[in-house]
Amino acid sequence: MTLQECYNAIGGNYAEVFARLHSERLVRKFVLKFLDDKSYELLCVSMAEKDYDEAFRAAHTIKGVCQNLGFDRLLESSSKLSDALRHGWTPEADVLVEQVKEDYCVTTAAIREYEKECEEH
Amino acid sequence: MQKRNKTMRYLTLSLIGVSISCVCVFCFLVKYMNRQSENTINQLGNVYMASINERISKHFETMIDLRLTQLETLVETIPSNTNSDSDSKELREWLEYSAKARGFESLAYYFEDGSFEMLYGEQVRSLNPEPFQEAMQNGERKVSVGVGEQEEKVAVMGIPFDVEMQDGRDCIALVGKLPIEYLSSTLSLGDRDTMVYSFVIRKDGSFVVSSYDSVRDNYFDRIRALYEEVDGKGAEQLIVELQEAMESNKDYASMVQLYGERRQLYCSKMPMSEWYLVTVMPYGTLNRTIEDMGGRSLKVFVVSCAVILLVLLFVFQRYFKLNRDQMLELERARQQAEEANRSKGEFLSNMSHDIRTPMNAIVGMNAIAMANINDTKRVQDCLKKIGLSSRHLLGLINDVLDMSKIESGKMTLNVELVSLREAMDSIVSIIQPQVKEKQQKFNVFIYDIFSENVRCDSVRLNQVLLNLLSNAVKFTPEGGSIEVSLHEVESPKGEGFVRILMRVKDDGIGMSEEFQARIFDSFSREDSKRVQKTEGTGLGMAITKYIVDAMGGEIEVKSAHGEGTEFCVTLDFERAEEMEDDMVLPDFTMLVVDDDQQLCESTVASLKSIGVRTEWALDGETAIQMVNEHHKNHSDYHVILLDWKLPGMDGIRTARELRRQLGNDVPILLISAYDCSEIEAEARAAGISGFLSKPLFRSTLYYGLKPYSEPASELPQPEKVEVDFSGRRILLAEDNELNWEIANELLQDLGLKLDWAENGQICVDMFSQSEVGFYDAVLMDIRMPVMNGYEATDVIRGMDRPDASLPIIAMTADAFSEDIQRCMEHGMNAHMSKPIDMKEITRILSKCFFGGGQESRPIDSVEWREV
């Protein structure tokens, strides 16, 4: 699985990221690093604890990371979620967080698979 | 109407009233002036006559006095040897001799008893002896009338003369006689040559000296016989008045009429006698003068009266007219107001209907969706319909809002720099989907636009063109064609302005003549079955017209039923400062293929102005021929521009043919007013190298053709940013490690050294513990735990150290304008949205460090802001 294929699976825009970072090595490095990012856990915990300020920040951070990495699909859902949480809880937030979770799973699954292949080579 | 009649009647009556009073006043004036001048003449006559009488009296007095003095001299010069005490013979002889020598006809002694003793001459007797006798006894001098032997009248004058008669009688006076003619001739009374004649009468009316034409002895008889009644005064009354005046020794003046002619009579007493001098002056001459004067003044009065009446008439007439005009104006205004009111009423009812339709759809669809909430397809369909209806509703409401803004005068123009190219591009892209939906032919023509940048209100300009275009789309059936063109001509407003003619033309259903007349009125919509189905408020054209008017332009419409409609908008725009690049292309030879000749010519002109020689063809076949000829001559065109929709062989087929003959060397560009994305694949396959979308402005051509002007290897590549920021140190506040690493990785490439602060608090701490000037800038994430970016910026800005004002650049995943605004409010210098873009961050940092661009300039003190 190439990085490009990985991006396709994630629903991301490889060309854009490449244009910005100019290096596959860097892209790969950051993409793999995404797995270590704690924002998602923070989001899940905050939502469960109904700490919506923190949840907003977590969603916002995910949005920022996705912007940097060109993960367009997760970017879209996290962006909607952060908008919904911007001024505290709103009814949509609960629906949107599910979407974020789904997208996050898809994303991390794809990255893990890619990581596995990288290690194999 | 009744009020109008009332006003007219009032005006007419007052005109008549004013005219009548004017005439009356003038008549009175004429009469009064005549009376006044008559009186004046009377007075003048009296004064004149009085002086004549006085003169004659004086003359008379002098003459009588002379005669009496002669008598006295007679007495005084009696020789001393003569015995003067007694009536001696010598004395008588002396007296006779001396008196004769002095021309006295006779001389007599006068005795106390009133008897005369003649010294010589004829015997006389006094006609009125008493006063004479009395005067003589008192030793006074007097003249009187006497009668001679032939009963002829004589003047008798006496002086005191005391001599003792030999017979013992006492003589008291010496009396001389003179013929009465002597008096009249000496006094020259009744001179035929003068207007004035006088005569002398006595109290009883008898003439002493009569006038030349008098046949009677008594003046009173003459009055009775000849004098006519004048001013109600008869002859007898005149005699009475005259006698009374004589009795009381007063001067008397009166108007008399004789032989039908008015005369002035004046009577005064003569001295040393019981005589009265009467002078009569005929009025004829004087009267004529007066009458002349009266006549003249009458004429003047009549003329002035007429002039005043005419002026009055004129003023009234003008006033009438003004009044009538005003009335008509009022009537018109009233009708207009009623009309407006009615059309507003109609409009409201239409509008309610128009609003109800989409609203019903929304409510209905909403209900259907609720009832079928689990049927996703159904719900989607409902939502789609709700969306459409809502947009329609929003359009209606927007129109009404605009109109109410206009009606309340709140719509103002927001003049700014506008690129006509950008404006037209956006209009074309908005209208394209609608055109496509109705499968209409659409074309955009730009002729001779040399000033692409003008100053106007772009939003309103868009509104005008979109209104016209969406109308065209709306009222043109499927498959019809729509054309929009822009054309620049010289503006009559001068050098700094350009006149842009915009034309929107369709071959749709057109409009009736009557409707064209009121198309720009508010709240009107052609009320025919054809347009019943068409949506819209009918306000669009009124709004359009208003905007065009507000921009100082004109809008015209030409249309006929079934033949389509053409709108022409003429606007004068201020030419914006030339800020375009110096647009020059290499010395190309190009071919333009379009079925519109004018567009070809205009494109050729535009291309020529950017340095390109161009030929043109109107169809594909001709184009192929021309290309072949050039190919044979080994002078291939550098670029070929092909219109997509060509008659006969269309652009793509032509391109295919050209590629077959020419190979792949020459770039062929497709020009079209349509969205080319659909045909892109087909076009690319046919050998089209690129696309140019209409409208073809000069800059469109320049920027579209520029890539082909450079060698193929130099086609635009993503620019590698190469700026050296080495040695600069940046504090990056970012709570997410991944983001930090990305930023670090990227910025290191620029030679920057980065320190990481994991939140706002750490950032503040690190900054405060650093040496002054250690950090060159701070990149600040906004959403951070513990302390967010805004707070951290506030703390840093509040620090008491010289570098507290270092550049702080916000870095955030949000790009809402209120966020940017908030960044600025907290004293940040610039805002950068994620993802980190090298180009953008280089630009911003360059500006931070070098004060703009990439030239190395020291940071100046001018505060800069980047929004």
GROMACS .gro file of C-alpha atoms in nm, chain A residues 16 20-22 25-26 29-31 33-34 37-39 54 56-57 60-61 63-69 82-83 86, chain B residues 719-720 734-739 741-743 745-746 749 781 783-785 812-814 816 819 833-838:
model
   58
   16GLU     CA    1  -0.227   1.897  -0.159
   20ARG     CA    2   0.277   2.179   0.093
   21LEU     CA    3   0.540   1.960   0.254
   22HIS     CA    4   0.740   1.876  -0.059
   25ARG     CA    5   0.923   1.121   0.397
   26LEU     CA    6   0.778   1.405   0.600
   29LYS     CA    7   0.633   1.062   0.931
   30PHE     CA    8   0.344   1.285   1.025
   31VAL     CA    9   0.079   1.046   0.907
   33LYS     CA   10   0.249   1.012   1.407
   34PHE     CA   11  -0.122   1.076   1.382
   37ASP     CA   12  -0.221   1.193   1.879
   38LYS     CA   13  -0.418   1.209   2.200
   39SER     CA   14  -0.685   1.451   2.088
   54GLU     CA   15  -1.272   2.051   2.645
   56PHE     CA   16  -1.468   2.155   2.160
   57ARG     CA   17  -1.096   2.209   2.197
   60HIS     CA   18  -1.080   2.178   1.708
   61THR     CA   19  -0.738   2.025   1.748
   63LYS     CA   20  -0.962   1.970   1.280
   64GLY     CA   21  -0.628   2.152   1.284
   65VAL     CA   22  -0.428   1.832   1.251
   66CYS     CA   23  -0.648   1.713   0.969
   67GLN     CA   24  -0.600   2.042   0.791
   68ASN     CA   25  -0.228   2.003   0.817
   69LEU     CA   26  -0.233   1.642   0.705
   82SER     CA   27  -1.623   2.187   1.650
   83ASP     CA   28  -1.870   2.434   1.503
   86ARG     CA   29  -1.826   2.619   1.975
  840GLU     CA   30   0.711   2.776  -0.688
  841LYS     CA   31   0.975   2.669  -0.447
  855GLU     CA   32   0.077   2.491   1.999
  856ASP     CA   33  -0.083   2.232   2.220
  857ASN     CA   34  -0.079   1.952   1.968
  858GLU     CA   35   0.247   1.773   1.923
  859LEU     CA   36   0.178   1.660   1.573
  860ASN     CA   37   0.099   2.011   1.460
  862GLU     CA   38   0.625   1.882   1.455
  863ILE     CA   39   0.479   1.969   1.120
  864ALA     CA   40   0.533   2.337   1.179
  866GLU     CA   41   0.971   2.062   1.017
  867LEU     CA   42   0.845   2.315   0.766
  870ASP     CA   43   1.355   2.464   0.607
  902ASP     CA   44  -0.238   2.886   1.834
  904ARG     CA   45  -0.736   2.705   2.121
  905MET     CA   46  -0.502   2.580   2.390
  906PRO     CA   47  -0.555   2.436   2.737
  933THR     CA   48  -0.578   2.879   1.390
  934ALA     CA   49  -0.801   2.626   1.227
  935ASP     CA   50  -1.083   2.882   1.216
  937PHE     CA   51  -1.423   3.328   1.052
  940ASP     CA   52  -1.204   3.533   1.484
  954SER     CA   53  -0.535   2.983   0.899
  955LYS     CA   54  -0.432   2.620   0.909
  956PRO     CA   55  -0.310   2.422   0.729
  957ILE     CA   56   0.029   2.581   0.743
  958ASP     CA   57   0.103   2.704   0.397
  959MET     CA   58   0.469   2.773   0.329
   0.00000   0.00000   0.00000
